[in-house]
Amino acid sequence: MSSFMGQMAEYPTISIDRFDRENLKARAYFLSHCHKDHMKGLRAPTLKRRLECSLKVCLYCSPVTKELLLTSPKYKFWEKRIISIEIETPTQIPLVDEASGEKEEVVVTLLPAGHCPGSVMFLFQGNNGTVLYTGDFRLAKGEASRMELLHSGGRVKDIRSVYLDTTFCDPKFYQIPSREECLSGVVELVRSWITRSPYHVVWLNCKAAYGYEYLFTNLSEEFGVQIHVDKLDMFRNMPDILHHLTTDRRTQIHACRHPKAEEYFHWNKLPCGIISKNRIPLHTISIKPSTMWFGERTRKTNVIVRTGESSYRACFSFHSSYSEIKDFLSYICPVNVYPNVIPIGTTMDKVVEILKPLCRSSQSTEPKYKPLGKLKRARKTHLDSEEEDELFDDPLPLPLRHKAPYQLALHPEVFVMTATPQNQPEQQRPSTGYLRAECVQTFPWANFIDCEESNSESEEELQTPASSQDLGAVTHHQQKADVEVPQWEVFFKRNDEITDDGLENPPSSTEAGGSQSPKLFSDSDGESTHISSQNSSQSTHISEQGSQGWDSQSDTVLLTSQERKSGDITSLNKGSYRPRIKENIPATQMEQNILCPKDTYSDLKHRDQNVKIVPSVGEPTALSSGKHVPQEKRLLNLSTNADSQSSSDFEIPSTPEAELPKGEHLQYLYEKLGTGENIVIEERKSSFLDTQKPYVLEQPLKTLHKEVRVQIITDTSEWST
DNA sequence: GCGATCAGCT
DNA sequence: CACAGCTGATCGC
């Protein structure tokens, strides 16, 4: 629970994730993600009134957050005042005091936070230095080193303060299994259950509004079964999520909710009300995603824990672990750090005590050399998390944290944009391309799959999934084949035709019975039993429950982190989101498109067009045409960008499959750069496809170009005159 | 009747 | 485990 009060010392005229009290006076608002505890005051009458009296105050957030927020009618009054900013696109924002006319400017960059769809961190650059507000985040180790816009000139930016998500900043959360491990555990558990019969269903007992989507989409992808949810209209413009969800209850995987869900479950009834299908009772297990952690410095905790005959907990965390937090912070190495969260049972002092040593003033005299290109890219060959730091910490003789002088002749390229509500591109008909792009950046976590794959410990290379040899009848492959490609319209129809006979039936013991006896829940539920079996080497599965009590451990679920690694990780590698960025392109081809330099030329041209089609928020239509509109571009001389011109003083290691760029492509690109033409990628850059891997060609160019380019969002009056 | 706050629950 | 977010009680406007 965030205890951040909304304001940062360096930029007190802006408010982030808090909208009450002092924040009512802010000149601009920022929302990092769409969770209620970060939206305090956002729909209060006081703020609504402020908005009505103001011409200029706006809320800035990611496109996905905007979409999610505006799905709720309660926030509709914000509609004309929300300006979405593309991920990783430095954007200048005016901070105007409407009473005095006093104006300050700040450049904000949104960085993916991996917490939930649309979640971002905000990097602010302005007269009072560079500060990072992380919001809530979960980033794997090494992730910061892959964020280009945290760097300039191949070094980490000089960041004065970090406002940090410290939810798990406590040694007892030393390590939390990775998303991949946790996901893999759930996949295997689900597989072991739903392949038994069409009447075996799984209920994912998810609490929070957003954040489980990658779980849903991966399960859906894996088993060819859509996930039943109560609502999906918030994802109407995010096909990569939407396609995996359904409001049709006739599915084997549910994530629906009901206030009395637990009670229902006791009676073998799903939250949506079904208890049977074709008059045959359903057999249901519940899986409750919840944060677990590995014991301090051990790596043996199971990612799936059975807590009752039909109840499981699955390890799942939206927040970085202690070691991930430390890794992140020590990489950023700011001057100051401010915890956003003081976890219960600890104090501000204790948290600061942990974090301060990772900050600048506590470092040895020599700054760390943290070049962008080399870190975390190569496969690591050792396991120990602590040792990883050696990768970073070799001090170099040069004071490399100093800002570099201008090293390129390029001037900053500035896009003038209007914040006029009426001119917002959202008012224009968004192209599907736009929406797809929006969707893509929803999934920072999809990155992790790749990253973990290539980086993490001594993992085996992609292995074939463990087969569930003993689970006879229905394999997931068969199921997959049975499922038709979903039609868009399907998601908007109410399933009135459902003739499920058990729907409104009162729970009868005979019907609920089946192979599971309700009485078994009485005292076993709630008592956490960690099930572990060391003899499960390949196939992870659940034993037949009908034949034994749930406490029989001999052949029950066994999902340790270790096993996950050698187990079925194939589903992760599919990278279910990746092929969908460009629909109808097979994943393999997609991969080639990204990795193969020969495609870059057309790719960039394509991006150019995308920029035309998809103006950034507030962008005037003239700009959206994609033509040069010189008067709308101004040269900026932001001191904060002074060091951002250098980019090529480090080497990007080759991606194995990639070739070096050919001369003509490079020439094309550099010509564009030289003339200041807009080759930069607005939406494409938000793709996790090109933010995660060191693409030989793109990376140096992007680094170079992104840094010098800043969008400007200006206010109406200034624009039109 | 609505909002803010808190206890309780999961 | 302390997620995030509901429900219900109470109080104040």
CSV table of C-alpha atoms in Angstrom, one decimal, chain A residues 233-573:
chain,number,residue,atom,x,y,z
A,233,ASP,CA,-15.0,-4.3,-21.9
A,234,MET,CA,-12.0,-2.6,-20.5
A,235,PHE,CA,-9.9,-4.7,-22.8
A,236,ARG,CA,-12.0,-4.0,-25.9
A,237,ASN,CA,-9.1,-2.2,-27.5
A,238,MET,CA,-6.5,-4.6,-26.4
A,239,PRO,CA,-7.0,-7.7,-28.6
A,240,ASP,CA,-4.0,-9.5,-27.3
A,241,ILE,CA,-5.8,-9.7,-23.9
A,242,LEU,CA,-9.3,-9.7,-25.1
A,243,HIS,CA,-8.9,-12.8,-27.3
A,244,HIS,CA,-8.1,-14.9,-24.3
A,245,LEU,CA,-11.0,-13.9,-22.2
A,246,THR,CA,-14.7,-14.7,-22.5
A,247,THR,CA,-17.9,-14.0,-20.7
A,248,ASP,CA,-19.1,-17.5,-21.7
A,249,ARG,CA,-19.2,-19.6,-18.6
A,250,ARG,CA,-18.8,-22.8,-20.5
A,251,THR,CA,-15.0,-22.9,-20.2
A,252,GLN,CA,-12.7,-24.9,-18.0
A,253,ILE,CA,-10.8,-22.0,-16.6
A,254,HIS,CA,-12.6,-19.3,-14.6
A,255,ALA,CA,-11.4,-16.1,-13.1
A,256,CYS,CA,-14.8,-14.7,-12.4
A,257,ARG,CA,-15.6,-13.2,-9.0
A,258,HIS,CA,-18.4,-12.9,-6.6
A,259,PRO,CA,-18.6,-11.5,-3.0
A,260,LYS,CA,-19.5,-14.9,-1.8
A,261,ALA,CA,-17.1,-16.7,-4.0
A,262,GLU,CA,-15.4,-18.7,-1.3
A,263,GLU,CA,-18.7,-19.8,0.1
A,264,TYR,CA,-19.7,-20.9,-3.4
A,265,PHE,CA,-16.5,-22.8,-3.9
A,266,HIS,CA,-17.3,-24.7,-0.7
A,267,TRP,CA,-20.3,-26.0,-2.5
A,268,ASN,CA,-18.4,-26.7,-5.7
A,269,LYS,CA,-20.0,-23.7,-7.3
A,270,LEU,CA,-18.1,-21.3,-9.3
A,271,PRO,CA,-18.5,-17.5,-8.7
A,272,CYS,CA,-20.5,-17.2,-11.9
A,273,GLY,CA,-23.0,-19.7,-10.5
A,274,ILE,CA,-22.3,-22.8,-12.5
A,275,ILE,CA,-22.0,-26.1,-10.8
A,276,SER,CA,-22.6,-28.5,-13.6
A,277,LYS,CA,-22.4,-28.9,-17.3
A,278,ASN,CA,-24.7,-31.2,-19.3
A,279,ARG,CA,-26.2,-32.2,-15.9
A,280,ILE,CA,-22.8,-33.6,-14.9
A,281,PRO,CA,-21.4,-31.9,-11.8
A,282,LEU,CA,-18.2,-30.0,-12.2
A,283,HIS,CA,-15.1,-30.8,-10.3
A,284,THR,CA,-13.4,-27.6,-9.3
A,285,ILE,CA,-10.1,-26.6,-7.8
A,286,SER,CA,-9.2,-23.1,-6.8
A,287,ILE,CA,-5.9,-21.5,-7.4
A,288,LYS,CA,-5.2,-18.4,-5.4
A,289,PRO,CA,-2.4,-16.3,-6.7
A,290,SER,CA,-0.6,-14.9,-3.7
A,291,THR,CA,2.8,-13.6,-2.9
A,292,MET,CA,5.1,-16.2,-1.6
A,293,TRP,CA,8.8,-16.1,-1.3
A,294,PHE,CA,11.7,-18.2,-1.1
A,295,GLY,CA,13.2,-18.6,2.3
A,296,GLU,CA,16.0,-16.3,2.9
A,297,ARG,CA,18.8,-17.2,0.5
A,298,THR,CA,17.3,-20.5,-0.3
A,299,ARG,CA,15.8,-21.4,-3.5
A,300,LYS,CA,13.7,-24.3,-2.6
A,301,THR,CA,10.2,-23.0,-2.0
A,302,ASN,CA,7.4,-24.5,-4.0
A,303,VAL,CA,5.6,-22.2,-6.3
A,304,ILE,CA,2.4,-24.1,-5.8
A,305,VAL,CA,1.2,-25.0,-2.3
A,306,ARG,CA,-1.8,-27.1,-1.6
A,307,THR,CA,-3.9,-25.7,1.1
A,308,GLY,CA,-6.9,-28.0,1.0
A,309,GLU,CA,-8.3,-30.8,-0.9
A,310,SER,CA,-9.1,-28.7,-3.8
A,311,SER,CA,-7.4,-25.5,-2.9
A,312,TYR,CA,-4.0,-24.3,-4.0
A,313,ARG,CA,-2.0,-21.2,-3.7
A,314,ALA,CA,0.2,-20.1,-6.5
A,315,CYS,CA,3.2,-17.9,-6.0
A,316,PHE,CA,2.6,-14.6,-7.7
A,317,SER,CA,4.0,-11.2,-7.2
A,318,PHE,CA,3.3,-7.8,-8.7
A,319,HIS,CA,6.2,-6.3,-6.8
A,320,SER,CA,9.9,-6.7,-7.0
A,321,SER,CA,11.5,-8.8,-4.3
A,322,TYR,CA,14.1,-7.5,-1.9
A,323,SER,CA,17.0,-8.6,-4.1
A,324,GLU,CA,15.3,-7.2,-7.2
A,325,ILE,CA,14.8,-3.9,-5.5
A,326,LYS,CA,18.4,-3.7,-4.4
A,327,ASP,CA,19.5,-4.7,-7.9
A,328,PHE,CA,17.4,-2.0,-9.4
A,329,LEU,CA,18.4,0.7,-7.0
A,330,SER,CA,22.1,-0.1,-7.0
A,331,TYR,CA,22.0,0.1,-10.8
A,332,ILE,CA,20.4,3.5,-10.8
A,333,CYS,CA,22.5,4.6,-8.0
A,334,PRO,CA,20.7,7.9,-7.2
A,335,VAL,CA,21.8,10.5,-4.7
A,336,ASN,CA,18.6,10.1,-2.7
A,337,VAL,CA,16.0,7.4,-2.3
A,338,TYR,CA,12.6,7.8,-0.9
A,339,PRO,CA,10.5,4.7,-0.1
A,340,ASN,CA,7.0,4.8,-1.4
A,341,VAL,CA,5.9,2.1,0.9
A,342,ILE,CA,6.7,1.3,4.5
A,343,PRO,CA,5.7,-2.3,4.9
A,344,ILE,CA,3.8,-3.2,8.0
A,345,GLY,CA,6.2,-4.4,10.7
A,346,THR,CA,9.0,-2.2,9.6
A,347,THR,CA,9.9,1.4,9.7
A,348,MET,CA,11.0,4.2,7.4
A,349,ASP,CA,14.4,4.1,9.1
A,350,LYS,CA,14.9,0.4,8.5
A,351,VAL,CA,14.0,0.7,4.9
A,352,VAL,CA,16.2,3.6,4.4
A,353,GLU,CA,19.0,1.8,6.2
A,354,ILE,CA,18.7,-0.9,3.6
A,355,LEU,CA,18.5,1.4,0.6
A,356,LYS,CA,20.9,4.2,1.5
A,357,PRO,CA,24.0,2.1,1.1
A,358,LEU,CA,23.0,1.6,-2.5
A,359,CYS,CA,22.9,5.3,-3.3
A,360,ARG,CA,25.6,7.5,-4.6
A,361,SER,CA,26.8,9.1,-1.4
A,362,SER,CA,27.5,5.7,0.0
A,363,GLN,CA,29.4,4.4,-2.9
A,364,SER,CA,33.1,4.2,-3.0
A,365,THR,CA,34.9,7.2,-4.5
A,366,GLU,CA,34.9,5.7,-7.9
A,367,PRO,CA,31.6,5.6,-9.7
A,368,LYS,CA,30.4,2.4,-11.2
A,369,TYR,CA,30.7,1.9,-14.9
A,370,LYS,CA,27.5,0.7,-16.1
A,371,PRO,CA,27.4,0.7,-19.8
A,372,LEU,CA,24.2,-0.1,-21.5
A,373,GLY,CA,25.2,-2.5,-24.1
A,374,LYS,CA,27.0,-5.1,-22.3
A,375,LEU,CA,25.2,-5.9,-19.2
A,376,LYS,CA,22.9,-8.8,-18.6
A,377,ARG,CA,22.9,-9.7,-22.2
A,378,ALA,CA,25.1,-12.6,-22.3
A,379,ARG,CA,23.9,-15.7,-20.7
A,380,LYS,CA,25.1,-15.9,-17.2
A,381,THR,CA,26.8,-19.0,-16.2
A,382,HIS,CA,26.7,-18.8,-12.5
A,383,LEU,CA,23.8,-18.9,-10.2
A,384,ASP,CA,24.3,-17.0,-7.1
A,385,SER,CA,22.4,-13.8,-7.0
A,386,GLU,CA,24.9,-12.0,-4.9
A,387,GLU,CA,27.7,-12.7,-7.2
A,388,GLU,CA,26.0,-11.1,-10.0
A,389,ASP,CA,26.9,-7.8,-8.8
A,390,GLU,CA,30.4,-8.5,-9.8
A,391,LEU,CA,29.2,-8.0,-13.3
A,392,PHE,CA,28.6,-4.4,-12.6
A,393,ASP,CA,30.9,-3.3,-10.1
A,394,ASP,CA,34.3,-3.3,-11.5
A,395,PRO,CA,35.3,0.2,-11.0
A,396,LEU,CA,36.9,1.9,-13.9
A,397,PRO,CA,39.5,4.6,-13.5
A,398,LEU,CA,37.4,7.3,-15.2
A,399,PRO,CA,34.7,9.3,-13.5
A,400,LEU,CA,32.2,8.1,-15.9
A,401,ARG,CA,29.2,9.3,-14.1
A,402,HIS,CA,30.1,12.7,-15.2
A,403,LYS,CA,27.8,14.1,-17.8
A,404,ALA,CA,29.4,13.9,-21.1
A,405,PRO,CA,29.7,17.0,-23.2
A,406,TYR,CA,28.0,17.3,-26.6
A,407,GLN,CA,29.4,14.7,-28.7
A,408,LEU,CA,27.2,14.9,-31.7
A,409,ALA,CA,26.2,17.7,-33.9
A,410,LEU,CA,22.6,16.7,-33.8
A,411,HIS,CA,20.3,19.2,-32.3
A,412,PRO,CA,17.4,18.1,-30.2
A,413,GLU,CA,14.4,17.6,-32.3
A,414,VAL,CA,11.3,18.9,-30.7
A,415,PHE,CA,7.8,18.1,-31.4
A,416,VAL,CA,5.3,20.7,-30.4
A,417,MET,CA,2.1,19.3,-29.2
A,418,THR,CA,-1.0,20.7,-27.9
A,419,ALA,CA,-2.7,19.6,-24.7
A,420,THR,CA,-5.9,20.9,-26.0
A,421,PRO,CA,-8.5,18.4,-24.9
A,422,GLN,CA,-10.4,18.9,-28.1
A,423,ASN,CA,-7.4,18.0,-30.2
A,424,GLN,CA,-6.5,14.9,-28.5
A,425,PRO,CA,-6.0,12.1,-30.9
A,426,GLU,CA,-8.3,9.9,-28.9
A,427,GLN,CA,-11.1,11.9,-30.3
A,428,GLN,CA,-10.0,10.9,-33.7
A,429,ARG,CA,-10.8,7.5,-34.8
A,430,PRO,CA,-7.9,5.4,-33.5
A,431,SER,CA,-6.6,3.0,-36.1
A,432,THR,CA,-6.3,-0.6,-35.2
A,433,GLY,CA,-2.6,-0.2,-35.5
A,434,TYR,CA,-2.7,2.3,-32.8
A,435,LEU,CA,-4.7,0.1,-30.5
A,436,ARG,CA,-2.6,-2.8,-31.2
A,437,ALA,CA,0.4,-0.8,-30.3
A,438,GLU,CA,-1.3,0.3,-27.2
A,439,CYS,CA,-1.9,-3.2,-26.3
A,440,VAL,CA,1.6,-4.3,-26.9
A,441,GLN,CA,3.0,-2.0,-24.3
A,442,THR,CA,0.6,-3.5,-21.9
A,443,PHE,CA,2.9,-6.3,-21.4
A,444,PRO,CA,6.1,-5.3,-20.1
A,445,TRP,CA,6.2,-8.6,-18.4
A,446,ALA,CA,6.1,-10.4,-21.6
A,447,ASN,CA,9.6,-9.1,-21.8
A,448,PHE,CA,10.6,-11.0,-18.8
A,449,ILE,CA,10.0,-14.2,-20.5
A,450,ASP,CA,12.7,-13.5,-23.0
A,451,CYS,CA,14.9,-11.8,-20.6
A,452,GLU,CA,14.8,-14.6,-18.1
A,453,GLU,CA,15.3,-17.0,-20.8
A,454,SER,CA,18.4,-15.5,-22.1
A,455,ASN,CA,19.8,-14.3,-18.9
A,456,SER,CA,18.8,-16.2,-15.9
A,457,GLU,CA,20.8,-18.7,-14.2
A,458,SER,CA,22.1,-21.9,-15.6
A,459,GLU,CA,18.9,-22.8,-17.3
A,460,GLU,CA,18.7,-25.4,-19.9
A,461,GLU,CA,17.8,-24.2,-23.3
A,462,LEU,CA,14.2,-24.6,-24.3
A,463,GLN,CA,13.1,-28.0,-23.5
A,464,THR,CA,10.1,-29.8,-24.6
A,465,PRO,CA,7.4,-29.8,-22.1
A,466,ALA,CA,7.1,-32.6,-19.7
A,467,SER,CA,4.4,-34.8,-20.8
A,468,SER,CA,1.6,-35.7,-18.5
A,469,GLN,CA,1.9,-39.3,-19.3
A,470,ASP,CA,-0.6,-40.6,-16.8
A,471,LEU,CA,-3.4,-38.2,-17.4
A,472,GLY,CA,-5.0,-40.1,-20.1
A,473,ALA,CA,-8.0,-39.1,-22.0
A,474,VAL,CA,-7.8,-35.5,-22.9
A,475,THR,CA,-4.6,-33.9,-23.8
A,476,HIS,CA,-4.3,-30.2,-24.1
A,477,HIS,CA,-3.4,-30.6,-27.7
A,478,GLN,CA,-6.6,-32.2,-28.4
A,479,GLN,CA,-8.4,-29.5,-26.6
A,480,LYS,CA,-6.6,-26.9,-28.5
A,481,ALA,CA,-7.7,-28.3,-31.8
A,482,ASP,CA,-11.2,-28.3,-30.7
A,483,VAL,CA,-11.3,-24.7,-30.0
A,484,GLU,CA,-12.2,-22.5,-32.8
A,485,VAL,CA,-10.6,-19.2,-33.4
A,486,PRO,CA,-12.7,-16.8,-31.5
A,487,GLN,CA,-14.7,-14.2,-33.2
A,488,TRP,CA,-14.5,-10.6,-32.1
A,489,GLU,CA,-18.3,-10.4,-31.6
A,490,VAL,CA,-18.3,-13.3,-29.3
A,491,PHE,CA,-17.0,-11.2,-26.5
A,492,PHE,CA,-19.8,-8.7,-26.6
A,493,LYS,CA,-22.6,-11.2,-26.6
A,494,ARG,CA,-24.3,-12.1,-23.5
A,495,ASN,CA,-24.5,-15.9,-23.3
A,496,ASP,CA,-28.2,-16.0,-22.8
A,497,GLU,CA,-28.5,-19.3,-24.5
A,498,ILE,CA,-26.6,-21.0,-21.8
A,499,THR,CA,-28.7,-23.9,-20.8
A,500,ASP,CA,-26.7,-24.9,-17.9
A,501,ASP,CA,-29.0,-26.8,-15.8
A,502,GLY,CA,-27.2,-26.4,-12.6
A,503,LEU,CA,-27.0,-22.7,-12.8
A,504,GLU,CA,-29.6,-21.7,-10.2
A,505,ASN,CA,-29.7,-25.0,-8.4
A,506,PRO,CA,-29.3,-24.8,-4.7
A,507,PRO,CA,-26.3,-26.8,-3.7
A,508,SER,CA,-27.3,-30.3,-3.1
A,509,SER,CA,-25.0,-32.6,-1.5
A,510,THR,CA,-25.6,-35.3,-4.1
A,511,GLU,CA,-24.9,-33.0,-6.9
A,512,ALA,CA,-21.9,-31.3,-5.4
A,513,GLY,CA,-20.5,-34.6,-4.4
A,514,GLY,CA,-19.1,-36.4,-7.3
A,515,SER,CA,-15.6,-37.5,-6.6
A,516,GLN,CA,-15.2,-34.8,-4.1
A,517,SER,CA,-16.9,-34.8,-0.8
A,518,PRO,CA,-17.6,-31.4,0.6
A,519,LYS,CA,-17.0,-32.6,4.1
A,520,LEU,CA,-13.3,-32.8,3.3
A,521,PHE,CA,-13.1,-29.1,3.2
A,522,SER,CA,-14.1,-28.6,6.7
A,523,ASP,CA,-10.9,-28.8,8.6
A,524,SER,CA,-8.3,-29.2,6.0
A,525,ASP,CA,-8.9,-26.0,4.2
A,526,GLY,CA,-6.8,-23.2,5.4
A,527,GLU,CA,-4.1,-25.2,6.8
A,528,SER,CA,-1.2,-24.7,4.6
A,529,THR,CA,0.6,-27.7,3.5
A,530,HIS,CA,3.7,-27.5,1.5
A,531,ILE,CA,3.8,-30.4,-0.7
A,532,SER,CA,7.1,-31.4,-2.0
A,533,SER,CA,8.3,-34.6,-3.5
A,534,GLN,CA,11.9,-35.0,-4.5
A,535,ASN,CA,11.2,-37.9,-6.8
A,536,SER,CA,9.3,-35.9,-9.3
A,537,SER,CA,11.9,-35.4,-11.9
A,538,GLN,CA,10.2,-34.7,-15.1
A,539,SER,CA,6.5,-34.7,-15.1
A,540,THR,CA,4.8,-32.5,-12.7
A,541,HIS,CA,1.3,-33.6,-11.9
A,542,ILE,CA,-1.4,-34.0,-9.4
A,543,SER,CA,-2.4,-37.3,-8.2
A,544,GLU,CA,-5.9,-38.6,-8.4
A,545,GLN,CA,-7.6,-37.0,-5.5
A,546,GLY,CA,-10.5,-39.4,-5.5
A,547,SER,CA,-8.4,-42.2,-4.3
A,548,GLN,CA,-6.8,-40.5,-1.4
A,549,GLY,CA,-6.9,-37.7,1.0
A,550,TRP,CA,-5.3,-34.4,0.0
A,551,ASP,CA,-2.7,-34.8,2.6
A,552,SER,CA,-1.3,-37.8,0.9
A,553,GLN,CA,1.9,-36.4,-0.3
A,554,SER,CA,3.5,-39.3,-2.1
A,555,ASP,CA,2.4,-38.3,-5.5
A,556,THR,CA,0.9,-34.9,-5.2
A,557,VAL,CA,1.9,-31.7,-6.8
A,558,LEU,CA,5.3,-30.9,-6.8
A,559,LEU,CA,6.3,-27.6,-8.2
A,560,THR,CA,9.5,-26.3,-7.0
A,561,SER,CA,11.3,-23.6,-8.6
A,562,GLN,CA,14.1,-26.0,-9.5
A,563,GLU,CA,11.7,-28.2,-11.3
A,564,ARG,CA,10.2,-25.4,-13.1
A,565,LYS,CA,13.4,-24.7,-14.7
A,566,SER,CA,13.8,-28.1,-16.3
A,567,GLY,CA,10.1,-28.5,-16.7
A,568,ASP,CA,7.6,-27.2,-19.1
A,569,ILE,CA,8.8,-23.7,-19.9
A,570,THR,CA,7.8,-24.0,-23.5
A,571,SER,CA,4.6,-22.1,-23.0
A,572,LEU,CA,6.6,-19.2,-21.9
A,573,ASN,CA,8.9,-19.3,-24.8
